[in-house]
mmCIF file of C-alpha atoms in Angstrom:
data_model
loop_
_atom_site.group_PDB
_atom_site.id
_atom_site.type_symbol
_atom_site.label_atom_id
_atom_site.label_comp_id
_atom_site.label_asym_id
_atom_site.label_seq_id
_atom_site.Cartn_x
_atom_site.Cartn_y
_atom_site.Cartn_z
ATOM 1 C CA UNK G 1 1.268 66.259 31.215
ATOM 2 C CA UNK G 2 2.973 63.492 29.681
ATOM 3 C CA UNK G 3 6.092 61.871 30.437
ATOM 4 C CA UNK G 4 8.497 60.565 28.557
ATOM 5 C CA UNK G 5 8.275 57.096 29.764
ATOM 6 C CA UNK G 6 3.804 57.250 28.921
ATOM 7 C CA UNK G 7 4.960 57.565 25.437
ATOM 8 C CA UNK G 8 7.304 54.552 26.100
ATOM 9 C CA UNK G 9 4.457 52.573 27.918
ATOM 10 C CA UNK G 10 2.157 53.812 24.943
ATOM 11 C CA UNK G 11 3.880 52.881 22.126
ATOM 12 C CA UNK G 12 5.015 49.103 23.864
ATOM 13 C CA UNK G 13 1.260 49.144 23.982
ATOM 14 C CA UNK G 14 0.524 49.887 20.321
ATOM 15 C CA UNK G 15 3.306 47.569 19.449
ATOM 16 C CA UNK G 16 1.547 44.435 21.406
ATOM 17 C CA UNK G 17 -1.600 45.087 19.685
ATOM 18 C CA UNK G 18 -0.544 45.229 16.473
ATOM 19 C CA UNK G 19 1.499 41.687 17.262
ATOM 20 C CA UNK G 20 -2.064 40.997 18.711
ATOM 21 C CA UNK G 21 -3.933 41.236 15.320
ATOM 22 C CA UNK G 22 -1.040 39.582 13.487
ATOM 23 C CA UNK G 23 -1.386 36.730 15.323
ATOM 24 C CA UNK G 24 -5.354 36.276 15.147
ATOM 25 C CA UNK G 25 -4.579 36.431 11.371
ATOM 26 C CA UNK G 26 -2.150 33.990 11.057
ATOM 27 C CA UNK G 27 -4.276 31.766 12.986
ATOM 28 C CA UNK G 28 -7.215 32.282 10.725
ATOM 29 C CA UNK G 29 -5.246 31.283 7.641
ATOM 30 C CA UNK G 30 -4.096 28.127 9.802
ATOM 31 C CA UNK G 31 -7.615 26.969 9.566
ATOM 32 C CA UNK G 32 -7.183 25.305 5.837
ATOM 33 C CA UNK G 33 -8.484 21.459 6.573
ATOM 34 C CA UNK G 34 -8.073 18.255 4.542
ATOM 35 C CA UNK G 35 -10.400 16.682 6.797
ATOM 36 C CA UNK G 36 -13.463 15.539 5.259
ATOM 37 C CA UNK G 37 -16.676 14.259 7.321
ATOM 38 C CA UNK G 38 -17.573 10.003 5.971
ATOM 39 C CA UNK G 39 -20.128 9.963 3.665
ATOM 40 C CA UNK G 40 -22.083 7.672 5.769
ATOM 41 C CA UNK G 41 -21.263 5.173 8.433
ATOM 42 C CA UNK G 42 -20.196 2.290 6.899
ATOM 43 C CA UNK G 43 -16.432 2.760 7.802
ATOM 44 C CA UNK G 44 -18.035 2.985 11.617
ATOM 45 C CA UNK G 45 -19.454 -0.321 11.100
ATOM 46 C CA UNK G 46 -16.468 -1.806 10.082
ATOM 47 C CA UNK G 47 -14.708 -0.546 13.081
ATOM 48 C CA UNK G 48 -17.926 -1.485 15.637
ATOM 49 C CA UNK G 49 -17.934 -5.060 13.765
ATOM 50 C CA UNK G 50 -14.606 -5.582 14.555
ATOM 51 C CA UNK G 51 -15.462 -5.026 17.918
ATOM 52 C CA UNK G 52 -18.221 -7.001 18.343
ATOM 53 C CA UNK G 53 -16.533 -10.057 16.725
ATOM 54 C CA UNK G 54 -19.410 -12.886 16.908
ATOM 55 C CA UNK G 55 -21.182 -11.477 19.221
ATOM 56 C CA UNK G 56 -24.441 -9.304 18.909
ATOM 57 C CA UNK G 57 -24.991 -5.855 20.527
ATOM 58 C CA UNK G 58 -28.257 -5.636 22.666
ATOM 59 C CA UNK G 59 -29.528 -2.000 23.054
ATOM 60 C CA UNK G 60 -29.542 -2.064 26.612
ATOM 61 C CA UNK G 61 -27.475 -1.295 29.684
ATOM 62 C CA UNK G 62 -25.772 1.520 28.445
ATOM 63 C CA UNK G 63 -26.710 5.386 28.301
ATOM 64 C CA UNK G 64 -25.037 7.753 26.046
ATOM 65 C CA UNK G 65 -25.675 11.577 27.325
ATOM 66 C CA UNK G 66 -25.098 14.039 25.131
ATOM 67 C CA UNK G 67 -26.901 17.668 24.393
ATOM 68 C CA UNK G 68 -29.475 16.960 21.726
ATOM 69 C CA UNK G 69 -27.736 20.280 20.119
ATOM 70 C CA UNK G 70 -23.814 20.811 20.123
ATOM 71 C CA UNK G 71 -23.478 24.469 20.327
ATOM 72 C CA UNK G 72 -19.842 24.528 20.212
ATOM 73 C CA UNK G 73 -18.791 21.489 17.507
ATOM 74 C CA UNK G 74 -15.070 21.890 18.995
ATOM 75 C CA UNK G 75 -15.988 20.240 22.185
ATOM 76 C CA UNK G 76 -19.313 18.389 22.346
ATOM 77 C CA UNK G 77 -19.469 16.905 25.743
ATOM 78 C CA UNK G 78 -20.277 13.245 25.693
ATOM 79 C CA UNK G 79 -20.881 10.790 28.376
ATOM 80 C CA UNK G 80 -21.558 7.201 28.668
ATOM 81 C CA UNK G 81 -22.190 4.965 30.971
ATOM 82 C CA UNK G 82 -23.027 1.115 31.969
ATOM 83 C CA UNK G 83 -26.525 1.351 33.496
ATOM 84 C CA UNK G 84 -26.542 -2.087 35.025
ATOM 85 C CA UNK G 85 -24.908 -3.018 38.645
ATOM 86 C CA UNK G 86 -20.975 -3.380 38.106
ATOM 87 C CA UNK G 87 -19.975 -6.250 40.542
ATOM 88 C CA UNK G 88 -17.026 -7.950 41.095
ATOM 89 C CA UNK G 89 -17.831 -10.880 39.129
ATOM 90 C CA UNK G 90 -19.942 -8.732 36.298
ATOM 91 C CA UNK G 91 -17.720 -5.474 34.930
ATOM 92 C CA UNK G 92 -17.141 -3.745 31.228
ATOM 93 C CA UNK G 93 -14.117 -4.901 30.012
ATOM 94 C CA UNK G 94 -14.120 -2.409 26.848
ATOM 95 C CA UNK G 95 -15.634 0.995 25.126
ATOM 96 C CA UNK G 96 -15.892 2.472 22.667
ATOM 97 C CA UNK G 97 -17.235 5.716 21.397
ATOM 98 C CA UNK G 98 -18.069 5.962 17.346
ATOM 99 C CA UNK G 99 -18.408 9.886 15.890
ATOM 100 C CA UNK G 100 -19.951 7.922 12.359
ATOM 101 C CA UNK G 101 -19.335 10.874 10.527
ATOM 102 C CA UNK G 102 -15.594 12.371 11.483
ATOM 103 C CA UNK G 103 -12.522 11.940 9.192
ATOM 104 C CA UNK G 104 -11.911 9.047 11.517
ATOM 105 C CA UNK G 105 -14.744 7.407 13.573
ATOM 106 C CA UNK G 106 -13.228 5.919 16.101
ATOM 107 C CA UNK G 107 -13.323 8.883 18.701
ATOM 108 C CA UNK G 108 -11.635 7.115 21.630
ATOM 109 C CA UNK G 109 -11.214 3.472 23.318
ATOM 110 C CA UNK G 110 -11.561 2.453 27.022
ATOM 111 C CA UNK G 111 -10.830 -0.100 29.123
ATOM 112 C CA UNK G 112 -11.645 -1.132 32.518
ATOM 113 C CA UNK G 113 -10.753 -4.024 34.936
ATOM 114 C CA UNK G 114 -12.699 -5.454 37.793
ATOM 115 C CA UNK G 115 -10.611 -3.187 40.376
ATOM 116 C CA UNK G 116 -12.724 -0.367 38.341
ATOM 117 C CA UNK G 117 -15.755 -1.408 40.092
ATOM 118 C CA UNK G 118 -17.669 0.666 38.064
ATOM 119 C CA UNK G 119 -17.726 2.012 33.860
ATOM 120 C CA UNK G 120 -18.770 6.009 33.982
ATOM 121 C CA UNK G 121 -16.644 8.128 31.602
ATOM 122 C CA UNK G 122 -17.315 11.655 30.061
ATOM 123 C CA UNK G 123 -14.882 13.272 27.499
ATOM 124 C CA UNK G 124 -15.160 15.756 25.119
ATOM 125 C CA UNK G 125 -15.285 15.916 21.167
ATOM 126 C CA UNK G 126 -14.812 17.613 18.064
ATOM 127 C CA UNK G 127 -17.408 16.409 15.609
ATOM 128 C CA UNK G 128 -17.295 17.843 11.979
ATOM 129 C CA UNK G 129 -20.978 17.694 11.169
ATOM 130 C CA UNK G 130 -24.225 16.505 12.164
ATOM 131 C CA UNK G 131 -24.158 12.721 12.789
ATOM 132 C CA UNK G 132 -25.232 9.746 14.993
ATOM 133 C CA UNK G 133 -22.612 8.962 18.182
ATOM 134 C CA UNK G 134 -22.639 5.407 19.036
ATOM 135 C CA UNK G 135 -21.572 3.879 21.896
ATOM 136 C CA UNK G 136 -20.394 -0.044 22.469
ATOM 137 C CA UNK G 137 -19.300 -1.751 25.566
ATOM 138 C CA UNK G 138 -18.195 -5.646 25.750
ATOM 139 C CA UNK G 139 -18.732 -6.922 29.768
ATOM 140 C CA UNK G 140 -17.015 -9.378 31.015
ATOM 141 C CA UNK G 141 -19.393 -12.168 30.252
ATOM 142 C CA UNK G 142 -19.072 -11.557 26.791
ATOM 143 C CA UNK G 143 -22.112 -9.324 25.895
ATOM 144 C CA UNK G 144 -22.062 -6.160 24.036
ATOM 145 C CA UNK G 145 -23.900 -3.447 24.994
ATOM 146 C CA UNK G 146 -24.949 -0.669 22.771
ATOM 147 C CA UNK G 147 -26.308 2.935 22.597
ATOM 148 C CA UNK G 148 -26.624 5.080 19.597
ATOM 149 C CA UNK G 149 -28.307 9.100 19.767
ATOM 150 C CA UNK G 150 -28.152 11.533 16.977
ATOM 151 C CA UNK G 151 -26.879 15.210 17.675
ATOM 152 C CA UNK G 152 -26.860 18.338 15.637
ATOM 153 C CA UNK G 153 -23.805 20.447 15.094
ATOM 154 C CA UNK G 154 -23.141 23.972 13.355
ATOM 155 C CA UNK G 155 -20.829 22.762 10.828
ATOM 156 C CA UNK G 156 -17.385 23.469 9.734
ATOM 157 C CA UNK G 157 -16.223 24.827 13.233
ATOM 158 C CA UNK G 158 -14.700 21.738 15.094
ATOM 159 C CA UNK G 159 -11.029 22.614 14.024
ATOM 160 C CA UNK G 160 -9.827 19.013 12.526
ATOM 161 C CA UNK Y 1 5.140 22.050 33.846
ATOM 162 C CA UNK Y 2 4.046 25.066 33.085
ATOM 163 C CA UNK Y 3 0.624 24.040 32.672
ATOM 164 C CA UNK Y 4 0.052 20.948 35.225
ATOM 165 C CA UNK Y 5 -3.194 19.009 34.581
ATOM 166 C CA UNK Y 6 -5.947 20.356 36.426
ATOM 167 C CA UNK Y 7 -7.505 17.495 38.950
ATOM 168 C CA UNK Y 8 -11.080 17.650 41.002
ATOM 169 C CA UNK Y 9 -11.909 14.451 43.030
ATOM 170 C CA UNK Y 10 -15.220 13.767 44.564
ATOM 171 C CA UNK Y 11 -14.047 12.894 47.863
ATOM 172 C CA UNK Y 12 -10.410 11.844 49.021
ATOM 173 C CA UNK Y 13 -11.400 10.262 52.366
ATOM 174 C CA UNK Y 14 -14.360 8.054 50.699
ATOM 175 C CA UNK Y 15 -15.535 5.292 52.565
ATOM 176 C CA UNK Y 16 -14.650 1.576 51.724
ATOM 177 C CA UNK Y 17 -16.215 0.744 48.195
ATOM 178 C CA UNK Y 18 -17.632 4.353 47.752
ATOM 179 C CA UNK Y 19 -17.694 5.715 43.997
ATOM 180 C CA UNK Y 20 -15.676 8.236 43.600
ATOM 181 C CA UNK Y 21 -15.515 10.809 40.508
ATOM 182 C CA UNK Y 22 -12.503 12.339 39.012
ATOM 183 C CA UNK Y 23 -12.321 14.874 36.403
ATOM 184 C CA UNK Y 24 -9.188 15.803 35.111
ATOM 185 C CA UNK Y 25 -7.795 18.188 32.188
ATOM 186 C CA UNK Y 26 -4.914 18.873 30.093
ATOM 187 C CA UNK Y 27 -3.557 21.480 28.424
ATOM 188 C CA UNK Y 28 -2.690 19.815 25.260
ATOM 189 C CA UNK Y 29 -2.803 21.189 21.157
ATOM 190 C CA UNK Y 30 -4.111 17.677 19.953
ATOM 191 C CA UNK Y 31 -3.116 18.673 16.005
ATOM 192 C CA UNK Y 32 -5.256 16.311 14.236
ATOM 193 C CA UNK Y 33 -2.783 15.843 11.228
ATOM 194 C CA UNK Y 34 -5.426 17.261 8.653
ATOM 195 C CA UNK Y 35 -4.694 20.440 8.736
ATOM 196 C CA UNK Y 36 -2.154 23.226 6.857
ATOM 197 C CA UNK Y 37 -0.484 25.903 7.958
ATOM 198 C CA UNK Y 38 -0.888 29.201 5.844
ATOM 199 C CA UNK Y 39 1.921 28.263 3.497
ATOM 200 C CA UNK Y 40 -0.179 24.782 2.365
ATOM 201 C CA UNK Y 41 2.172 22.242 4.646
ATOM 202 C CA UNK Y 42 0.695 19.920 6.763
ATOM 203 C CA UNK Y 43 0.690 20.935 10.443
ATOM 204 C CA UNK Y 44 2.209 17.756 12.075
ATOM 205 C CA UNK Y 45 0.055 15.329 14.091
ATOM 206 C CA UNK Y 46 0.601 15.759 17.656
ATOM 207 C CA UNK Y 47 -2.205 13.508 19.519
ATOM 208 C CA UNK Y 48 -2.396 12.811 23.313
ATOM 209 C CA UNK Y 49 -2.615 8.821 22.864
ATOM 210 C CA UNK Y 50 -2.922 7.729 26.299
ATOM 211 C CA UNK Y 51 -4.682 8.033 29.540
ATOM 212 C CA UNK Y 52 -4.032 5.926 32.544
ATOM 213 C CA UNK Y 53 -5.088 5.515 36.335
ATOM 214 C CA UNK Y 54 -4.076 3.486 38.820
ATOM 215 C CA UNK Y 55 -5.140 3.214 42.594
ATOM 216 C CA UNK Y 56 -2.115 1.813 44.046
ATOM 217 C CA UNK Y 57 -1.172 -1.051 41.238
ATOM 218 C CA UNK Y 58 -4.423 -1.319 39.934
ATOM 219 C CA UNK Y 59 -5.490 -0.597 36.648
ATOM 220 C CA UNK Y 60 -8.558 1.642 36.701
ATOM 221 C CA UNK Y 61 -8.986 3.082 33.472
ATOM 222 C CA UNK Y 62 -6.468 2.899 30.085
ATOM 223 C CA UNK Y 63 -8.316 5.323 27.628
ATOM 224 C CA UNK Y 64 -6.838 6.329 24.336
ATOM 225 C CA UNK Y 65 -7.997 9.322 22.868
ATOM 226 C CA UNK Y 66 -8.019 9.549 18.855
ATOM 227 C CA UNK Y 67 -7.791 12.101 16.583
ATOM 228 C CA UNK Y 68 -11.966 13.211 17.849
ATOM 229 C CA UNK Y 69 -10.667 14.293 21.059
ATOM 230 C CA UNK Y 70 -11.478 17.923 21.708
ATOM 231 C CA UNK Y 71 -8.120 20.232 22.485
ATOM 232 C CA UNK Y 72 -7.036 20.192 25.796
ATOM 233 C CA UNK Y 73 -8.518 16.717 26.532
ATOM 234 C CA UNK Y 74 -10.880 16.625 29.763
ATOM 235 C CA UNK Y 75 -11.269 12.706 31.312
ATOM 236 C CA UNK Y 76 -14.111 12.245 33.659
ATOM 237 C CA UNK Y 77 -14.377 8.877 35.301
ATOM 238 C CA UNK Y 78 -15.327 6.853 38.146
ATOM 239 C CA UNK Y 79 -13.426 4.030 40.088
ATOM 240 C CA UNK Y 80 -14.782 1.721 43.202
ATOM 241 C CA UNK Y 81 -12.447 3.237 46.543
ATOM 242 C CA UNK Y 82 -11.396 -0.330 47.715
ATOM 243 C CA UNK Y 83 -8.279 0.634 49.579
ATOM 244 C CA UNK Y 84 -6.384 3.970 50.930
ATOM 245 C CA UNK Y 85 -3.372 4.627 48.330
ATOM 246 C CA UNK Y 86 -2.644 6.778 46.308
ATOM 247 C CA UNK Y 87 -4.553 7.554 42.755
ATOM 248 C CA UNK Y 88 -1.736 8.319 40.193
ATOM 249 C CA UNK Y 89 -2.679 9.401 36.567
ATOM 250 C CA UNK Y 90 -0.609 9.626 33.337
ATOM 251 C CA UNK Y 91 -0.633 11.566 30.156
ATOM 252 C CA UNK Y 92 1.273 10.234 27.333
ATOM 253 C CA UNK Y 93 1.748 11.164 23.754
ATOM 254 C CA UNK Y 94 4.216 10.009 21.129
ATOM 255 C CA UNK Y 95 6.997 11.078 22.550
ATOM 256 C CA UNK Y 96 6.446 9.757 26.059
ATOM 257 C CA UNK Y 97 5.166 10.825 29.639
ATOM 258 C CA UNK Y 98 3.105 13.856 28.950
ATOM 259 C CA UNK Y 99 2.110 14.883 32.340
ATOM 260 C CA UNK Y 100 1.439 13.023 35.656
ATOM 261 C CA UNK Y 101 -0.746 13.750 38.610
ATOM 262 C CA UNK Y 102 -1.759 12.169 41.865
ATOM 263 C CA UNK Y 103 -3.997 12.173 44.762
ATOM 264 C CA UNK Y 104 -4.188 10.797 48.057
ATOM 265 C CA UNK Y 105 -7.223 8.569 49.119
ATOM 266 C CA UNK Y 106 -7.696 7.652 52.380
ATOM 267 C CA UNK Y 107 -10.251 5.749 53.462
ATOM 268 C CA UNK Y 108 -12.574 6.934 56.472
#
């Protein structure tokens, strides 16, 4: 037997589905993008010159980890990381992380102090195709350390 | 808030000059600017553009996240636990303070 208020219930229910696909639609057609990926990394070079001023970067003392495939190009988890002994007299002053391909490289900037006591971050990105991350950190006695890794992404689903 | 950042700390009674690991998350849109909406106008950028935490006074970590950071922006760091306080963290965007959390450390 049904009662009036099941039909109620049922049709509230129909209703809020129907809203339901609307609005996975209208999010679909949201996804128009003027973001294009760099056609190589030279405007990432500009950006990691300016950070390393006069100073060189020596591929050491800093680990990038990230997967070797990002499976979901929305939110590729990245972390870096000084490898050498953070003291109060040695620490990372500055980082930053390069995606060399995205609309706009220069994924995000840290800084530390020497109450830090230590240079460990992990974040997540949106990278628009495959590309090289690079990492740079300037200590506080003036070196620049560097990591670089390549990863591969499924294109065209990071949502820029 | 309806949506207060989500906080997990390694351990809030560390002992003097133990690391300690924070992860923290927002719920945040981060609009990159580059996209349209279904009528072909640009969606307004809406960026979280600032990160900070302090132990007490002391600057532990100022990150700015650009336009690369994934939606909902997750921060994991680490910070040297040199004295009991408290560990406060801020969100900001353009328009100002986006969110706030803290956390008690206490030494053991």
């Amino acid at each position: 037997m049904t009662s009036c208020a099941d039909l109620t219930r049922r049709r509230v229910l129909v209703a809020g589905a129907a809203l339901g696909a609307g609005l996975v639609l209208g999010r679909a057609q949201a996804q128009t993008s003027s973001a294009s990926a760099q056609p190589d990394s030279r405007e990432s070079d500009r950006i990691a010159a300016d950070f390393l001023g006069e100073a060189t970067a020596l591929p050491e003392g800093l680990a990038l980890d990230l997967p070797a495939l990002g499976d979901n190009p929305a939110a590729v988890p990245v972390r870096v990381h000084v490898t050498e002994a953070i003291t109060d007299e040695l620490w990372c002053e500055e980082l930053i992380v390069l995606a060399e391909r995205n609309p706009m490289p220069l994924a995000c900037r840290f800084r530390f102090t020497a109450a830090s006591g230590s240079a460990d971050v992990a974040v997540r990105l949106r990278l628009i195709e495959t590309m090289h991350v690079r990492a740079l950190a300037r200590m506080s006695d003036g070196r620049i350390l560097e990591a670089r890794q390549q990863i591969t992404v499924a294109a065209g689903g990071c949502g820029l | 808030m309806a949506n207060p950042p989500r906080i997990w700390i390694s351990n809030e009674a560390p002992a003097k000059d133990e690391i300690v690991r924070v992860r923290a998350q927002v719920v945040h849109v981060m609009e990159s600017g580059l996209r349209q909406d279904e009528a072909g106008n640009p969606i307004p950028r809406d960026t979280l553009e600032r990160f900070e935490a302090r132990l007490n006074e002391a600057l532990l970590l100022d990150w700015q996240p650009e336009t690369a950071v994934a939606q909902n922006p997750y921060i994991e760091f680490t910070f040297r636990a040199r004295e009991s306080g408290v560990l406060k963290m801020v969100w900001s965007d353009a328009s100002g303070i986006f969110a706030e959390a803290e956390k008690t450390i206490t030494l053991s």
